[in-house]
PDB file of C-alpha atoms and ligand atoms in Angstrom:
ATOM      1  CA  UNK A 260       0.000   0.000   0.000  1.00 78.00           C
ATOM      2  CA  UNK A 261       1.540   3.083  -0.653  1.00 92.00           C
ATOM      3  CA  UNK A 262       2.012   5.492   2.341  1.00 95.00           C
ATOM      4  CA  UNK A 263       0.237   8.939   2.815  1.00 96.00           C
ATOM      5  CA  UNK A 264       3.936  11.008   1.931  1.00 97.00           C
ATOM      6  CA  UNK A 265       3.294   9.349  -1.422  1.00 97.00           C
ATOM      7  CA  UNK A 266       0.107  10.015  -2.327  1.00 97.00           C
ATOM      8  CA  UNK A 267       0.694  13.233  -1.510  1.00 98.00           C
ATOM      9  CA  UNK A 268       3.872  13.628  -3.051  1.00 98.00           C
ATOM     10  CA  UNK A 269       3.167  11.426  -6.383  1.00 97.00           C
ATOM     11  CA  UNK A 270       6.147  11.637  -8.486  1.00 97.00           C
ATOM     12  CA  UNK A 271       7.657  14.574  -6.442  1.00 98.00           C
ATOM     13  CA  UNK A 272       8.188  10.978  -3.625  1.00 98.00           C
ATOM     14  CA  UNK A 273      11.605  10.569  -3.935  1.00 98.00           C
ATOM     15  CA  UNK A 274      13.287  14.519  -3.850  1.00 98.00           C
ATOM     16  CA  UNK A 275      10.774  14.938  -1.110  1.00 98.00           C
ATOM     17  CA  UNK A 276      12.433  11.462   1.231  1.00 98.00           C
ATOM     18  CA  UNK A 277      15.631  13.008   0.268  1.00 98.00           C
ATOM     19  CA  UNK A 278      14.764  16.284   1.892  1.00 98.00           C
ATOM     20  CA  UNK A 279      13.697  14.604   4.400  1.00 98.00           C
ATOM     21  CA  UNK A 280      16.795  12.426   5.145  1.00 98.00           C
ATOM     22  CA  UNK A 281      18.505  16.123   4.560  1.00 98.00           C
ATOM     23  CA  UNK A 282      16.485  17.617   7.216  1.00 98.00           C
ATOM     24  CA  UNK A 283      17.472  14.635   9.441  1.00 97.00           C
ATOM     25  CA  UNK A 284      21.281  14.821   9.011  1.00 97.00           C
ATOM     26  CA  UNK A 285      22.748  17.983   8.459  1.00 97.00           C
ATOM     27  CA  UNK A 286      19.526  20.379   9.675  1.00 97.00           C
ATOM     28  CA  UNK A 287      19.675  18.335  12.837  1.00 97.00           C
ATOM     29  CA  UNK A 288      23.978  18.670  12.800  1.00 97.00           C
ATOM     30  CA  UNK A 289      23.671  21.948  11.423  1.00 97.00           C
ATOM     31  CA  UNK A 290      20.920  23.034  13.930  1.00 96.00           C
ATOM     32  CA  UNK A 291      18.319  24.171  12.357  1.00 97.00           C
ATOM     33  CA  UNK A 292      16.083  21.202  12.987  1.00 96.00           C
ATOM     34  CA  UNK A 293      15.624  20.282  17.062  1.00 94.00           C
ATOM     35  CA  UNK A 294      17.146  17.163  17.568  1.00 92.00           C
ATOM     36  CA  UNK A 295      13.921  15.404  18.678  1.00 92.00           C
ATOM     37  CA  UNK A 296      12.201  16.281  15.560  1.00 92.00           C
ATOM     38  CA  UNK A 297      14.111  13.809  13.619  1.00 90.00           C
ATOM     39  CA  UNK A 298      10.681  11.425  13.636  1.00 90.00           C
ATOM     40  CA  UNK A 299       8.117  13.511  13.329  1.00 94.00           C
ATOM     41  CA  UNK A 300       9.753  15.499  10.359  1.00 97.00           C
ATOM     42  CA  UNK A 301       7.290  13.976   7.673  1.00 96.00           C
ATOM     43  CA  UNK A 302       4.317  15.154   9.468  1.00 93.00           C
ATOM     44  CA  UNK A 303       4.916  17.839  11.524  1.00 94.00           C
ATOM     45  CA  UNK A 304       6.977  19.675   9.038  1.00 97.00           C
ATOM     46  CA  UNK A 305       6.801  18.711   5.434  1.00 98.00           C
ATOM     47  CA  UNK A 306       3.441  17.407   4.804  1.00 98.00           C
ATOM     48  CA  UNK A 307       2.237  20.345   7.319  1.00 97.00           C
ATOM     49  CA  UNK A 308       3.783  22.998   4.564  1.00 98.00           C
ATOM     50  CA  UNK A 309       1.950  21.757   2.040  1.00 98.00           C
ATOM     51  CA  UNK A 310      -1.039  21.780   3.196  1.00 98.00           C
ATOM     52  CA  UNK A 311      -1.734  24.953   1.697  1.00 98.00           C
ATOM     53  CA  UNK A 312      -0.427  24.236  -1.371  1.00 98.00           C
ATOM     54  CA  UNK A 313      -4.112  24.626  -3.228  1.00 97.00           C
ATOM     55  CA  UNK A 314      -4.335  28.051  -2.212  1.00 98.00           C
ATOM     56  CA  UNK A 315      -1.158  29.178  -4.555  1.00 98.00           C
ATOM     57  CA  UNK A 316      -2.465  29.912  -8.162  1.00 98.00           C
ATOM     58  CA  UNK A 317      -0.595  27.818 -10.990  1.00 98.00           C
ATOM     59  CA  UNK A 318       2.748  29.280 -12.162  1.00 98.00           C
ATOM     60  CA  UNK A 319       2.683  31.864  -8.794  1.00 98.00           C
ATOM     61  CA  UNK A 320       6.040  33.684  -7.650  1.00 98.00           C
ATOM     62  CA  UNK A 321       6.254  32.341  -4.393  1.00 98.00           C
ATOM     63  CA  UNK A 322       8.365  34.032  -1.631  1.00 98.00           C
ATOM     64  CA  UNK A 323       9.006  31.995   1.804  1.00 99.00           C
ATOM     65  CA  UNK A 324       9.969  34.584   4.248  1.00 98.00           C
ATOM     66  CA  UNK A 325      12.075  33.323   7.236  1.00 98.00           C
ATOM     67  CA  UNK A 326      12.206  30.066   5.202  1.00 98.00           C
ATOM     68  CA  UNK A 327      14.961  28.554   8.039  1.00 98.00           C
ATOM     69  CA  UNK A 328      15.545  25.029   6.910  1.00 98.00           C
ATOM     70  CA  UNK A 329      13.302  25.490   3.826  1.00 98.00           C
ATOM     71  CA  UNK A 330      10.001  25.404   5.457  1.00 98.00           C
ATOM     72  CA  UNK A 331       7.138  25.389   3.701  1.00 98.00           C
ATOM     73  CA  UNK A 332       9.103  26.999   0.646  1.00 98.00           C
ATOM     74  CA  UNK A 333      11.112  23.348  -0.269  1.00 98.00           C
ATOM     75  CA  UNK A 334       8.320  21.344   0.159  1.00 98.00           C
ATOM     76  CA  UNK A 335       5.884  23.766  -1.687  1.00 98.00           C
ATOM     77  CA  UNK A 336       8.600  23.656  -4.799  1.00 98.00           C
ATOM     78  CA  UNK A 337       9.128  20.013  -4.460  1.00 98.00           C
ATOM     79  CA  UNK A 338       5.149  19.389  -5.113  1.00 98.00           C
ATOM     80  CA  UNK A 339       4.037  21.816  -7.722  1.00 98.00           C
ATOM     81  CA  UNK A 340       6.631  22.421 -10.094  1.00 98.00           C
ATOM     82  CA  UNK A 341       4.943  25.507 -12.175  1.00 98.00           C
ATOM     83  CA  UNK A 342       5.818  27.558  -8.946  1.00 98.00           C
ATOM     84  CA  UNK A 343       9.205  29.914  -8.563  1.00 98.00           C
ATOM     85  CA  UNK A 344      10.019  29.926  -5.340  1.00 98.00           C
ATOM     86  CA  UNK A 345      12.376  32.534  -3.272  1.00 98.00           C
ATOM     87  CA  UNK A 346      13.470  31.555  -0.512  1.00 98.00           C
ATOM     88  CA  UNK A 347      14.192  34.736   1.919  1.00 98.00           C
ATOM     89  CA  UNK A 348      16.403  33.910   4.839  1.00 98.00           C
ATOM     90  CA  UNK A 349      18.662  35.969   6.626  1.00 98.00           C
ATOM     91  CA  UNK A 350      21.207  33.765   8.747  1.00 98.00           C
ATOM     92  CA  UNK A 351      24.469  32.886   6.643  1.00 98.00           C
ATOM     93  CA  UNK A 352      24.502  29.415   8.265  1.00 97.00           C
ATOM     94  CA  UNK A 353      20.798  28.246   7.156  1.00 98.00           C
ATOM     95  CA  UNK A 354      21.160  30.626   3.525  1.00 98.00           C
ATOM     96  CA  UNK A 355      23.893  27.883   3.034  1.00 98.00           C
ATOM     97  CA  UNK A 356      22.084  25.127   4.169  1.00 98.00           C
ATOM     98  CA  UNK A 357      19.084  26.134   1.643  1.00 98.00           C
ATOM     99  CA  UNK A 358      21.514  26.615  -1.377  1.00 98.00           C
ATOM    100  CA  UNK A 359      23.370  22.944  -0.357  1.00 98.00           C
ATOM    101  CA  UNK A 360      19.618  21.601  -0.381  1.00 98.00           C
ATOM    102  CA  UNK A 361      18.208  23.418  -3.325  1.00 98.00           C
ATOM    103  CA  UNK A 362      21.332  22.222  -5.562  1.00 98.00           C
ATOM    104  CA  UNK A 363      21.354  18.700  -4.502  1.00 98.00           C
ATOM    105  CA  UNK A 364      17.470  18.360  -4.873  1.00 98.00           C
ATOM    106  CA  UNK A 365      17.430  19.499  -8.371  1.00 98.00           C
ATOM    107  CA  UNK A 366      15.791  22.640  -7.946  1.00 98.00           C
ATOM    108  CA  UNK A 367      18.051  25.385  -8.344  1.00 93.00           C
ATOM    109  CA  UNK A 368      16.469  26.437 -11.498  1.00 96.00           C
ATOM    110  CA  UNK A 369      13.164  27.661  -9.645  1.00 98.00           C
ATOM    111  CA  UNK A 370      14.306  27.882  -6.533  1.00 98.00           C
ATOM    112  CA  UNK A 371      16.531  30.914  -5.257  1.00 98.00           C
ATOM    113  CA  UNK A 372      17.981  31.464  -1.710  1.00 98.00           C
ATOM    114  CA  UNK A 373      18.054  35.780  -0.936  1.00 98.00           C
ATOM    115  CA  UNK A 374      20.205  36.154   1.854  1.00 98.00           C
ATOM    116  CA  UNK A 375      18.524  39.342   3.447  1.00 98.00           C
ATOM    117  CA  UNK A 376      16.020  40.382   5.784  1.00 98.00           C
ATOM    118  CA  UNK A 377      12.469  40.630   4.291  1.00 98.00           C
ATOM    119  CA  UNK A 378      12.340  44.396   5.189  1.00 97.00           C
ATOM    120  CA  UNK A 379      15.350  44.952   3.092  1.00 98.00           C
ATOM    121  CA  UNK A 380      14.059  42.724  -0.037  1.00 98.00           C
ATOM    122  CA  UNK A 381      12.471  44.825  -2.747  1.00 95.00           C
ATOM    123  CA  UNK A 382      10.708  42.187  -4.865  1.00 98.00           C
ATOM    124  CA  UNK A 383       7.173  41.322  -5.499  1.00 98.00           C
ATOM    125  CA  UNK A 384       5.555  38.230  -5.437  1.00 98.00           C
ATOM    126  CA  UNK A 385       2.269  36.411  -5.773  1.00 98.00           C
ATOM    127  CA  UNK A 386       2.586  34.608  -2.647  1.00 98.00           C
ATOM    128  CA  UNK A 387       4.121  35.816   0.028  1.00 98.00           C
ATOM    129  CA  UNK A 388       4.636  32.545   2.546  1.00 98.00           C
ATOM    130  CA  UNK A 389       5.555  32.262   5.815  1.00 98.00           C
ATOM    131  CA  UNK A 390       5.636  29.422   8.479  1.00 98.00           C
ATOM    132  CA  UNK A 391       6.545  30.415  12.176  1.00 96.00           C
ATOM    133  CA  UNK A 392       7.987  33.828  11.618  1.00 98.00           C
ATOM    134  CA  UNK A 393       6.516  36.327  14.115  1.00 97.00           C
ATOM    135  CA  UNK A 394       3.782  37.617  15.563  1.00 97.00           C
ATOM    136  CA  UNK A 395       0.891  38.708  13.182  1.00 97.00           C
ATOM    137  CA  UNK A 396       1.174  42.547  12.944  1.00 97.00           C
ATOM    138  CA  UNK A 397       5.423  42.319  12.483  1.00 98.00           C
ATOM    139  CA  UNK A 398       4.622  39.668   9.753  1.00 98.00           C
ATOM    140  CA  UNK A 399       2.221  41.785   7.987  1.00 98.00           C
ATOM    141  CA  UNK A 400       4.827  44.431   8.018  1.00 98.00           C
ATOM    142  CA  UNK A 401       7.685  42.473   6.958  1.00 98.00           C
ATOM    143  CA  UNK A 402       5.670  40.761   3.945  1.00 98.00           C
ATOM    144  CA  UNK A 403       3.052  43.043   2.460  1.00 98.00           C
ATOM    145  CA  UNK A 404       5.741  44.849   0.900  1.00 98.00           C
ATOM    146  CA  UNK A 405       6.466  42.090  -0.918  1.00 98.00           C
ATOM    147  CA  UNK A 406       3.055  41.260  -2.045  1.00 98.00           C
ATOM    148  CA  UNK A 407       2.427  42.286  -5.634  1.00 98.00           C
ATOM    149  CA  UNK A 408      -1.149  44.672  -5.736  1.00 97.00           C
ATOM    150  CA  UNK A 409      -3.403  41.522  -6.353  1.00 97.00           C
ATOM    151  CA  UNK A 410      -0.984  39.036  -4.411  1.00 98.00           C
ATOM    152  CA  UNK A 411      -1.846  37.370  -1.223  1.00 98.00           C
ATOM    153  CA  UNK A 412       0.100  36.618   2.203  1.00 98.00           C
ATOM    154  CA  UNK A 413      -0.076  33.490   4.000  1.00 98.00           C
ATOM    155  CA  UNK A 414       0.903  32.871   7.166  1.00 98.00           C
ATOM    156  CA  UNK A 415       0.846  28.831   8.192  1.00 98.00           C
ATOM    157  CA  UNK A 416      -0.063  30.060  12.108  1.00 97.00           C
ATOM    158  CA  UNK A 417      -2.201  26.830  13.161  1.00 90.00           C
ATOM    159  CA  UNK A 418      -4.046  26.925  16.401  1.00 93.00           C
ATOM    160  CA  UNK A 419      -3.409  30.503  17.175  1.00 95.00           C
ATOM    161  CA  UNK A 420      -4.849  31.918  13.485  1.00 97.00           C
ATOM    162  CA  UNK A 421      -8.223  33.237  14.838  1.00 97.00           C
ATOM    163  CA  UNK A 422      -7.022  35.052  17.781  1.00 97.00           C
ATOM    164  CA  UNK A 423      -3.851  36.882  16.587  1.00 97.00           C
ATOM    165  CA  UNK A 424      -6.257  37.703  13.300  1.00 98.00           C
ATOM    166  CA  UNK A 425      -8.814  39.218  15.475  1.00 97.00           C
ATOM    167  CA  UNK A 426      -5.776  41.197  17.285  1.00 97.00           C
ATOM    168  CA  UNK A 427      -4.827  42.602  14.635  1.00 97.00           C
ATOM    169  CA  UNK A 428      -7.743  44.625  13.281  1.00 96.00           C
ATOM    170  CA  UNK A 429      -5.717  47.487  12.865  1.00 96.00           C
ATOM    171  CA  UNK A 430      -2.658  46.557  10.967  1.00 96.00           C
ATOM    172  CA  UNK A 431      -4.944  45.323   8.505  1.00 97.00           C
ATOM    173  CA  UNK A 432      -7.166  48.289   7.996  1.00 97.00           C
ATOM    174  CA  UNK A 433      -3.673  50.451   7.897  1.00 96.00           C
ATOM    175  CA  UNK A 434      -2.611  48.460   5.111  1.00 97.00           C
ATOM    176  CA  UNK A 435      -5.953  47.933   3.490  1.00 97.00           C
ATOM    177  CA  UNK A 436      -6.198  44.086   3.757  1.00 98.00           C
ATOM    178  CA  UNK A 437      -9.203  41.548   4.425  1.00 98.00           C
ATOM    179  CA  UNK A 438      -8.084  38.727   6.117  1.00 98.00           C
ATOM    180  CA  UNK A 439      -9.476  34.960   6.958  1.00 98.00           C
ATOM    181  CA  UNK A 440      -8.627  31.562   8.733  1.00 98.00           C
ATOM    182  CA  UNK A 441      -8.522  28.547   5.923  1.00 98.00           C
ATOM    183  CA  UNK A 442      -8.421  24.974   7.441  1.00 98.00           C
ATOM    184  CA  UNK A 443      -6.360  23.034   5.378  1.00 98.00           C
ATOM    185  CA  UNK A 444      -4.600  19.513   5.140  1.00 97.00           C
ATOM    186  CA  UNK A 445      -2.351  17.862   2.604  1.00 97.00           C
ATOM    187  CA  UNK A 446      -4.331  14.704   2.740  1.00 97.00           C
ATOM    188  CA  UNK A 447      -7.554  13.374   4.626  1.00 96.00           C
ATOM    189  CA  UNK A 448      -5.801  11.354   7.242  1.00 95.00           C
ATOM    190  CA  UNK A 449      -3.661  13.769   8.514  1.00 95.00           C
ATOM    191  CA  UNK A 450      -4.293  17.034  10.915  1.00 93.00           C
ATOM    192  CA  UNK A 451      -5.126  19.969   9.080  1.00 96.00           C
ATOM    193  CA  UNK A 452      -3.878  23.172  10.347  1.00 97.00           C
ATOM    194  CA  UNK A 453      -5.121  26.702  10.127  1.00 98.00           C
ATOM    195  CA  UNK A 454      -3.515  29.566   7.714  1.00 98.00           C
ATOM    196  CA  UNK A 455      -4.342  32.947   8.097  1.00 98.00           C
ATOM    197  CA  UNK A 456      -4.981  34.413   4.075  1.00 98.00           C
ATOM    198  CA  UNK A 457      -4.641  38.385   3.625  1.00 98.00           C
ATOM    199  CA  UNK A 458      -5.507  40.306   0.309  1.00 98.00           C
ATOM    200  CA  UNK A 459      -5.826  43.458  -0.621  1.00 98.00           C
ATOM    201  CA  UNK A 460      -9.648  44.938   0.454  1.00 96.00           C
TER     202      UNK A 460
HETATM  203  C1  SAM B 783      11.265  30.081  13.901  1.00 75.83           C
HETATM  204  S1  SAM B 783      12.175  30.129  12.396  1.00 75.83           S
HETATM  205  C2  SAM B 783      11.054  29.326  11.292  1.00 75.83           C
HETATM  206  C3  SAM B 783      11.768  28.672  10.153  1.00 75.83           C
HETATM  207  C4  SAM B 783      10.875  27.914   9.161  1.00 75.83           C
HETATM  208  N1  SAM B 783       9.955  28.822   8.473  1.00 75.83           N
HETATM  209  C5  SAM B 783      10.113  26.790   9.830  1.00 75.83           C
HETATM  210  O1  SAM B 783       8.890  26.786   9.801  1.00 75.83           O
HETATM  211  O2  SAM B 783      10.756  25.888  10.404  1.00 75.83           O
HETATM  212  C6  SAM B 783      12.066  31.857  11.909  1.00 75.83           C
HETATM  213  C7  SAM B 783      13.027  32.199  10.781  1.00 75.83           C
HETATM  214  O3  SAM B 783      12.807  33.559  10.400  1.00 75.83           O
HETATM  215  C8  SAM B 783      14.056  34.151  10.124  1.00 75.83           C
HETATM  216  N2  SAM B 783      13.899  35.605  10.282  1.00 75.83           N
HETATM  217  C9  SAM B 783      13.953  36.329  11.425  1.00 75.83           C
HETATM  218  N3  SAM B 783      13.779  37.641  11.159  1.00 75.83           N
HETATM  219  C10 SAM B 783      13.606  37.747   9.816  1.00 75.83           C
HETATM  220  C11 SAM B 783      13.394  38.847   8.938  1.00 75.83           C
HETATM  221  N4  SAM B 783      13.330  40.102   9.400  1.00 75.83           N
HETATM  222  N5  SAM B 783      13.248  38.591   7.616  1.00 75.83           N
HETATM  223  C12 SAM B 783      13.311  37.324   7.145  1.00 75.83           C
HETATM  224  N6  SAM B 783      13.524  36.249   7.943  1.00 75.83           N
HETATM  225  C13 SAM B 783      13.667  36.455   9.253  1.00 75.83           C
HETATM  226  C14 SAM B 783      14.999  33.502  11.121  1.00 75.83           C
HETATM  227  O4  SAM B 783      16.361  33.617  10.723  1.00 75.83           O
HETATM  228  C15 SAM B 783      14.497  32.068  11.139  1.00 75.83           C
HETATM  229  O5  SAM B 783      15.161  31.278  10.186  1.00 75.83           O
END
């Protein structure tokens, strides 16, 4: 029978196990990855960035702010090829790590490591992605600068989506965004996870 990481990852399978066996040795060695997170690294990280991978339009420009080990921005890449993916990441010691991974997964022609801050990016994107990066008001003004006009942010936040949305009323209606929580999952039997969605009013 083949296994959930499968279905979900169809012919993407095998880059995706190496990643994972990537994430295991040297993002564990390397620190990025907490050493007791070498089990639950399918789950709780990779198949847990995907999970919003319907919400990205096909061919988007995709950036992954605070990306760290490559999280959700590798995984995202690794399952829908027609997206281009930057990966945004300050820290000289995980930009390398992301540029070792990127090469040695095959992806280096859609996939681009900017070492920088987001604040001192000036690109524009479709998607503007993010995974564990701050609270919701410094996130919105890190990354709606990088959101082209009709682009959208999302912010993989899970259980604490609705409350920091409804805390931050404000920093939307200064910016002129609508926001809302989307349940999602990368596959029936696993936990879905909430992701806050803001666009333009
Ligand atoms: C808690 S880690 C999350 C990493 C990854 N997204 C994940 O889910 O495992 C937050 C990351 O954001 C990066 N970061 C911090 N401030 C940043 C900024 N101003 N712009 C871009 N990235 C930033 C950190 O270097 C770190 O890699």
């Amino acid at each position: 029978m083949t296994s959930i990481q499968e279905q979900v990852f169809g012919a993407a399978y095998e880059s995706a196990s190496r990643y994972v066996d990537i994430l295991a040795t040297r993002g564990i060695e390397w620190g990025l990855i907490g050493p007791r997170e070498g089990d639950r690294l399918w789950e709780r990280h990779v198949l847990n960035s995907v999970a919003p991978a319907e919400l990205l339009p096909p061919g988007a420009t995709v950036a992954d702010v605070g990306s760290g080990a490559g999280l959700p921005g590798i995984p995202l890449a690794l399952l829908r090829p027609d997206l281009q993916v930057d990966l945004v990441e300050p820290l000289l010691r995980r930009a390398t790590f992301l540029t070792q991974a990127a090469e040695e997964l095959g992806l280096d022609d859609r996939v681009t490591v900017v070492r920088s801050r987001a604040e001192d990016h000036d690109r524009h994107y479709d998607v503007v992605v993010s995974r564990a990066l701050a609270p919701l008001p410094r996130l919105i003004a890190w990354c709606d600068p990088l959101r082209q006009p009709s682009g959208q942010i999302l912010a993989l936040k899970g259980q604490s989506a609705t409350d920091e949305l409804a805390g931050a009323g404000r920093d939307l209606s200064r910016r002129g965004l609508v926001g809302e929580v989307l349940t999602v999952r990368a596959h029936p039997s696993v936990e879905s996870t909430s992701v806050v969605r803001l666009r333009a009013r």
